[in-house]
């Protein structure tokens, strides 16, 4: 069927309402053939996920293409331990479908509301000393590139490691295959007031004390306010006391004043992975809603100087901050991943929605972190441009060459890719 323009919708804003899309319209094809037809109409075009990125990353002066009319078409291959589906699917819906069939993903981000394609394209991550980011679960992708060609790449292909974290620059991804494992149960335990001294002295022991560990701080005072542990029920139980932090006995939101009902069940109550690995529940508002976010993926070997630098900036950070979250992840081989070739620790900032003040502070944060090898999260707000980013990514030029091959006419280029990748 040919695409009907009556499916078009206005471009609107991103989730945080921090960016109004300049695009003329959102086009909503129902399958890969319609995506191809839309690409062959000419550019510029960009893929749009669930709009949770904080900048003009997904934007275009032309048309946005959303997969929200695709059938999810979830296919589980039990022998191969993979699941294939249309990647406009939100993680929460995918997780529900997988769990119902007895399967699980290795990890989730803090929220299940994001589309798989959008999350994979920016190297979105959860936490865990033994967990790669969400993009590392991809075993194959299919995309319609800038010449309208449907391309399939799997791990055996030379370009695969460049094509997964794509920032939407090589095409519209129309199908993704992820690694899966048998479903498992998880409990969440929160600990309050972890002394900074103990956190710094025992950083590795703390982040490896559960399957997934998040530390929430506001950078002032002598303690980290919350250590949030997610433990698999098939692993040893979490400790009753964590290096001086005390076990919390009621459910808690990481942002003061926000309802605990928005968060997934805590207090050690076991539940399926799809109801515990994200901090927030699908049917509720994640985080605060009225906010900006930034994050820097620091090579794990440099985390102590990075934390010292952020604590020194604490008095300037704190007035603009809702909360910081620290998370860990294992090294991977994905060219534009924050954890390319290094175990990494994410230093995340949920900011008050003060774009000017945050924008003025970010260069100083980056002056401290980028020399330590920190890479900004592609989906969040950061100041660095191409000259600062290129040295951080050993495969930067390979990625640009990959884009040139798949998008020779620059259909998918936009202001963000020009500023950050020099495309
Ligand atoms: C409240 C909140 C909490 C968050 N928590 C986390 C977290 O825990 N961990 C973390 O790492 N990040 C987190 N993020 C950031 C978020 O995961 C990323 O911004 C992610 O990219 C958003 O996915 P999306 O579906 O909204 O994509 P969008 O923002 O719509 O798009 C992002 C990019 O993906 C591309 N894209 C989308 N669909 C396709 C497609 N079909 N083909 C090709 N490219 C495509 C777009 O072109 C764009 O370049 C959070 C964001 C918010 C708002």
XYZ file of C-alpha atoms and ligand atoms in Angstrom:
476
model
C 0.000 0.000 0.000
C 1.171 3.506 -0.734
C 1.601 5.820 2.243
C -1.380 8.101 2.801
C -0.467 11.654 3.847
C -3.645 11.684 5.957
C -1.578 9.779 8.553
C 0.719 12.806 9.020
C 0.696 14.535 12.391
C 2.149 17.851 13.621
C 5.735 17.649 14.885
C 5.080 19.020 18.394
C 7.646 18.932 21.212
C 9.909 16.454 22.961
C 8.834 14.729 26.208
C 10.420 17.341 28.476
C 8.970 20.192 26.355
C 12.494 21.571 26.142
C 12.595 21.396 22.354
C 9.930 22.325 19.771
C 10.519 20.314 16.628
C 11.216 22.350 13.507
C 10.096 19.429 11.321
C 7.174 19.999 8.969
C 5.285 16.878 10.061
C 5.547 13.409 11.577
C 4.900 10.728 8.981
C 3.663 7.381 10.259
C 4.322 4.529 7.824
C 2.904 1.106 8.659
C 5.774 -1.059 7.376
C 9.275 -1.006 5.885
C 7.909 -0.671 2.331
C 6.167 2.584 3.281
C 9.355 3.788 5.011
C 11.214 3.150 1.758
C 8.575 5.040 -0.228
C 8.887 8.037 2.121
C 12.689 8.024 1.914
C 12.556 7.895 -1.878
C 10.458 11.084 -1.827
C 13.698 12.803 -0.781
C 14.956 14.507 2.339
C 15.660 15.760 4.757
C 14.070 13.123 7.022
C 14.834 11.807 10.531
C 13.560 8.899 12.605
C 11.534 9.812 15.687
C 11.218 7.489 18.685
C 9.226 8.295 21.815
C 10.640 11.875 22.039
C 12.551 11.379 25.299
C 15.818 12.949 24.134
C 16.411 16.450 25.431
C 17.765 18.275 22.376
C 17.343 18.646 18.616
C 19.032 15.230 18.143
C 16.002 13.740 16.373
C 14.909 16.933 14.622
C 14.987 17.910 10.946
C 13.825 20.759 8.762
C 12.070 18.109 6.662
C 9.893 15.235 7.865
C 10.063 12.978 10.914
C 9.307 9.285 10.491
C 7.711 7.453 13.416
C 7.136 3.694 13.628
C 4.115 4.035 15.914
C 1.782 2.456 13.304
C 3.984 -0.616 12.767
C 2.612 -3.898 14.124
C 4.928 -4.969 17.018
C 5.319 -8.413 15.404
C 7.239 -9.897 18.356
C 8.902 -13.175 17.339
C 10.809 -15.193 19.967
C 13.409 -17.671 18.736
C 13.855 -19.900 21.800
C 16.717 -21.904 20.313
C 18.727 -18.817 19.373
C 17.608 -16.981 22.555
C 16.631 -13.883 20.594
C 13.541 -11.756 20.106
C 12.811 -9.764 16.928
C 10.213 -7.014 16.705
C 9.373 -3.608 15.298
C 11.573 -1.251 17.322
C 9.066 1.576 17.713
C 7.873 -0.653 20.562
C 8.377 0.815 24.026
C 10.599 -1.207 26.351
C 7.695 -1.563 28.787
C 5.481 -3.211 26.163
C 8.293 -5.405 24.879
C 9.146 -6.471 28.439
C 5.533 -7.393 29.194
C 5.372 -9.494 26.017
C 8.666 -11.233 26.721
C 7.864 -11.985 30.359
C 4.510 -13.476 29.351
C 6.434 -15.912 27.132
C 8.947 -16.751 29.904
C 11.800 -14.530 28.662
C 13.746 -11.492 29.834
C 16.155 -8.783 28.713
C 19.413 -8.395 30.608
C 18.600 -4.857 31.715
C 16.345 -1.812 31.407
C 16.872 1.959 31.668
C 15.321 3.945 34.515
C 12.072 4.244 32.569
C 10.169 1.743 30.371
C 8.473 4.499 28.349
C 11.215 4.875 25.708
C 11.170 3.207 22.299
C 13.721 0.468 21.727
C 14.971 2.057 18.485
C 15.478 5.466 20.104
C 17.220 4.005 23.148
C 19.516 1.785 21.098
C 20.432 4.696 18.809
C 21.847 6.699 21.761
C 23.487 3.877 23.795
C 20.930 4.161 26.571
C 21.856 2.147 29.662
C 20.766 0.875 33.039
C 23.315 -0.151 35.665
C 25.365 -3.140 36.746
C 29.038 -4.011 36.966
C 28.394 -6.994 34.687
C 25.835 -5.389 32.394
C 26.536 -3.756 29.066
C 24.315 -0.871 27.978
C 20.996 -1.695 26.264
C 22.561 -1.456 22.793
C 24.871 -4.390 23.596
C 21.849 -6.723 23.548
C 21.305 -6.043 19.823
C 22.261 -9.042 17.707
C 20.830 -7.781 14.383
C 19.229 -4.672 12.912
C 17.401 -3.910 9.689
C 17.209 -0.375 8.373
C 16.197 1.487 5.256
C 19.200 3.607 4.351
C 19.412 6.910 2.528
C 19.170 5.307 -0.906
C 16.051 3.359 0.051
C 17.917 0.072 0.366
C 16.754 -2.330 3.130
C 19.968 -3.398 4.872
C 20.350 -6.168 7.462
C 23.427 -6.315 9.679
C 24.208 -8.867 12.366
C 27.138 -9.261 14.761
C 29.232 -11.064 12.151
C 29.161 -8.041 9.802
C 32.072 -5.580 9.827
C 29.817 -2.488 9.994
C 27.563 -3.849 12.734
C 29.451 -2.266 15.664
C 29.118 1.110 13.976
C 25.489 0.762 12.941
C 23.848 0.000 16.307
C 24.458 3.312 18.116
C 23.594 5.289 15.004
C 22.011 8.540 16.238
C 19.573 7.974 13.385
C 22.317 8.950 10.916
C 22.403 5.880 8.661
C 18.711 5.177 8.147
C 15.366 4.305 9.657
C 15.687 1.093 11.704
C 12.617 -1.031 10.986
C 13.433 -4.247 12.851
C 15.690 -5.161 15.771
C 16.759 -8.518 17.196
C 17.799 -8.606 20.861
C 19.437 -11.285 23.000
C 17.072 -12.676 25.616
C 17.408 -14.982 28.615
C 14.942 -16.951 30.757
C 12.781 -14.685 32.903
C 14.021 -13.941 36.425
C 12.848 -12.230 39.599
C 14.425 -9.187 41.212
C 14.120 -7.414 44.575
C 14.911 -3.766 45.214
C 16.448 -2.493 48.452
C 17.224 1.144 49.189
C 19.791 2.366 51.712
C 19.935 5.926 53.017
C 22.895 8.139 53.871
C 25.910 6.297 52.553
C 28.933 8.240 53.850
C 30.929 9.762 50.956
C 34.144 8.593 52.600
C 32.898 4.995 52.566
C 31.602 5.334 48.999
C 34.999 6.501 47.772
C 36.965 3.936 49.811
C 34.724 1.016 48.775
C 33.385 2.148 45.381
C 33.945 -1.211 43.644
C 32.524 -3.234 46.547
C 29.410 -1.034 46.606
C 28.699 -1.102 42.861
C 29.205 -4.875 42.788
C 26.981 -5.501 45.814
C 23.951 -6.236 43.590
C 22.980 -6.992 39.979
C 22.321 -3.279 39.392
C 23.361 -0.440 41.700
C 22.464 3.259 41.454
C 23.779 5.932 43.797
C 21.752 9.153 44.119
C 23.443 12.301 45.386
C 23.049 16.083 45.347
C 26.811 16.619 45.794
C 26.478 18.468 49.099
C 26.938 17.160 52.612
C 28.874 14.127 53.776
C 26.574 11.384 52.515
C 25.109 9.965 49.315
C 21.377 10.150 49.968
C 20.287 6.822 48.407
C 21.991 3.608 47.314
C 19.431 1.712 45.204
C 20.215 -2.010 44.838
C 18.457 -4.366 42.439
C 19.317 -7.990 43.294
C 18.402 -11.055 41.302
C 16.533 -13.612 43.391
C 18.822 -16.337 42.008
C 21.846 -14.558 43.587
C 22.828 -13.976 47.246
C 20.515 -11.653 49.221
C 21.617 -8.016 49.574
C 23.291 -6.843 52.801
C 21.235 -5.527 55.721
C 23.635 -2.596 56.084
C 25.778 -1.029 53.338
C 29.044 0.539 54.471
C 27.272 2.688 57.054
C 24.075 3.333 55.042
C 20.820 2.157 56.602
C 18.182 -0.020 54.985
C 15.032 1.919 54.049
C 11.763 0.347 55.239
C 9.287 2.164 52.985
C 9.168 2.835 49.238
C 10.920 6.041 48.212
C 11.188 8.239 45.084
C 14.715 9.479 44.337
C 13.378 13.038 43.973
C 12.185 14.573 47.248
C 8.474 15.413 47.142
C 7.654 13.063 44.238
C 5.251 10.161 44.906
C 6.775 6.755 45.626
C 3.754 5.293 43.794
C 5.468 6.260 40.508
C 8.397 3.953 41.300
C 8.624 0.187 41.025
C 8.098 -1.798 44.255
C 11.006 -1.733 46.730
C 11.543 -2.966 50.336
C 12.894 -6.330 49.184
C 9.593 -7.504 47.666
C 10.451 -9.930 44.838
C 8.878 -9.345 41.460
C 9.502 -10.120 37.788
C 12.397 -8.334 36.071
C 10.008 -6.273 33.935
C 8.488 -4.797 37.108
C 11.760 -4.095 38.948
C 14.690 -3.284 36.625
C 13.309 0.142 35.670
C 12.958 2.649 38.524
C 9.643 3.974 37.195
C 6.346 2.259 36.357
C 5.070 2.382 32.786
C 1.664 3.902 33.577
C 3.113 6.738 35.688
C 5.220 9.865 35.113
C 8.921 8.984 35.168
C 11.341 11.263 36.991
C 9.911 14.785 37.465
C 8.734 15.772 33.986
C 9.766 19.417 34.345
C 13.503 18.937 33.889
C 16.600 18.696 31.739
C 19.167 15.899 31.868
C 22.907 15.564 31.174
C 25.184 12.567 31.625
C 28.868 11.745 31.199
C 30.208 8.199 30.810
C 33.531 8.201 32.651
C 36.121 5.442 32.145
C 35.876 3.407 35.322
C 39.608 3.760 36.002
C 39.073 7.553 36.330
C 35.944 7.584 38.462
C 37.575 8.729 41.705
C 39.119 11.923 40.231
C 35.862 12.531 38.349
C 33.833 12.312 41.559
C 36.329 14.590 43.352
C 35.963 17.153 40.547
C 32.159 17.050 40.729
C 32.182 17.363 44.522
C 34.409 20.419 44.163
C 31.817 21.894 41.756
C 29.013 20.840 44.146
C 28.162 24.351 45.391
C 27.570 25.461 41.768
C 25.820 22.260 40.705
C 23.436 21.902 43.640
C 21.254 25.010 43.092
C 20.394 23.797 39.558
C 20.075 20.118 40.376
C 17.158 17.820 41.146
C 19.411 14.773 41.613
C 22.517 13.003 40.297
C 22.560 9.262 39.633
C 25.763 7.197 39.373
C 25.541 3.906 37.442
C 28.054 1.400 36.090
C 28.349 -0.647 32.901
C 30.788 -2.982 31.180
C 32.935 -2.152 28.170
C 31.578 -2.825 24.681
C 32.658 -2.607 21.028
C 29.980 -0.229 19.706
C 31.771 2.673 18.033
C 29.716 5.564 19.454
C 28.984 3.966 22.825
C 30.009 5.812 25.970
C 31.498 2.512 27.144
C 33.424 1.767 23.945
C 36.508 -0.198 24.999
C 36.198 0.741 28.675
C 34.145 -0.180 31.711
C 32.336 3.034 32.533
C 30.493 4.912 35.259
C 27.676 7.237 34.255
C 27.531 10.543 36.146
C 24.001 11.710 35.424
C 22.390 15.049 36.291
C 18.638 15.610 36.434
C 18.487 19.399 36.265
C 15.789 21.873 37.068
C 14.428 23.206 33.768
C 16.779 26.192 33.665
C 18.342 25.941 30.191
C 20.433 29.124 30.400
C 21.899 28.412 33.838
C 22.528 24.741 33.023
C 24.008 25.721 29.668
C 26.416 28.092 31.426
C 27.570 25.397 33.876
C 28.033 22.496 31.453
C 31.311 23.786 29.916
C 32.863 23.834 33.405
C 31.649 20.313 34.173
C 32.999 19.182 30.808
C 36.326 20.983 31.379
C 36.738 18.705 34.409
C 35.355 15.442 32.969
C 36.314 15.318 29.277
C 40.083 15.314 29.985
C 39.376 12.179 32.059
C 37.952 10.545 28.929
C 34.278 11.137 29.767
C 31.854 10.861 26.842
C 28.540 12.765 26.930
C 25.270 10.809 26.635
C 24.011 11.454 23.105
C 20.363 11.851 24.159
C 20.938 14.437 26.870
C 22.132 18.062 27.018
C 25.850 18.697 26.560
C 28.068 21.495 25.295
C 30.981 19.738 23.570
C 31.230 19.989 19.807
C 32.929 17.901 17.166
C 36.460 19.062 18.008
C 36.148 17.887 21.613
C 34.173 14.729 20.816
C 36.282 13.297 17.998
C 39.321 12.435 20.198
C 37.068 10.573 22.647
C 35.949 7.992 20.079
C 38.678 5.880 18.384
C 36.179 4.896 15.638
C 34.814 8.436 15.075
C 36.065 8.694 11.495
C 34.921 5.134 10.742
C 31.433 6.135 11.843
C 31.481 9.191 9.585
C 32.555 6.970 6.689
C 29.726 4.541 7.485
C 27.257 7.441 7.351
C 28.681 8.571 4.019
C 28.134 5.069 2.572
C 24.548 4.696 3.795
C 23.441 8.296 3.408
C 25.396 9.637 0.422
C 22.929 12.475 -0.155
C 22.757 13.595 3.487
C 19.024 12.895 3.951
C 19.425 12.156 7.665
C 21.782 15.013 8.505
C 20.617 17.768 10.835
C 22.016 20.576 12.972
C 22.885 18.228 15.831
C 24.930 15.885 13.617
C 26.672 18.887 12.061
C 27.632 20.382 15.450
C 28.566 17.127 17.181
C 29.901 14.899 14.382
C 30.862 17.410 11.724
C 28.460 15.767 9.264
C 12.710 10.677 32.146
C 13.865 10.150 31.344
C 14.638 9.146 31.873
C 15.751 8.639 31.146
N 16.461 7.613 31.683
C 17.546 7.141 31.017
C 18.303 6.063 31.549
O 17.967 5.482 32.571
N 19.426 5.691 30.870
C 19.823 6.307 29.733
O 20.869 5.933 29.194
N 19.069 7.274 29.164
C 17.946 7.696 29.782
N 17.174 8.680 29.208
C 17.526 9.157 27.863
C 16.794 8.343 26.793
O 16.949 6.969 27.024
C 17.364 8.642 25.401
O 17.221 10.002 25.130
C 16.703 7.808 24.296
O 17.378 8.038 23.092
C 15.233 8.156 24.146
O 14.622 7.268 23.236
P 13.380 7.748 22.345
O 12.668 6.545 21.866
O 12.580 8.751 23.075
O 14.148 8.408 21.114
P 14.062 9.883 20.499
O 14.445 10.853 21.550
O 12.752 10.079 19.833
O 15.227 9.773 19.402
C 16.548 9.558 19.804
C 17.423 9.201 18.608
O 17.033 7.919 18.133
C 16.829 7.993 16.728
N 15.818 7.004 16.369
C 14.599 6.831 16.931
N 13.940 5.849 16.284
C 14.753 5.398 15.302
C 14.628 4.443 14.259
N 13.521 3.702 14.100
N 15.670 4.287 13.406
C 16.795 5.021 13.535
N 16.962 5.944 14.494
C 15.950 6.128 15.356
C 16.372 9.419 16.481
O 16.584 9.810 15.137
C 17.300 10.155 17.433
O 18.542 10.344 16.818
C 16.061 9.176 29.879
C 15.250 10.185 29.330
C 14.152 10.663 30.055
C 13.271 11.710 29.458
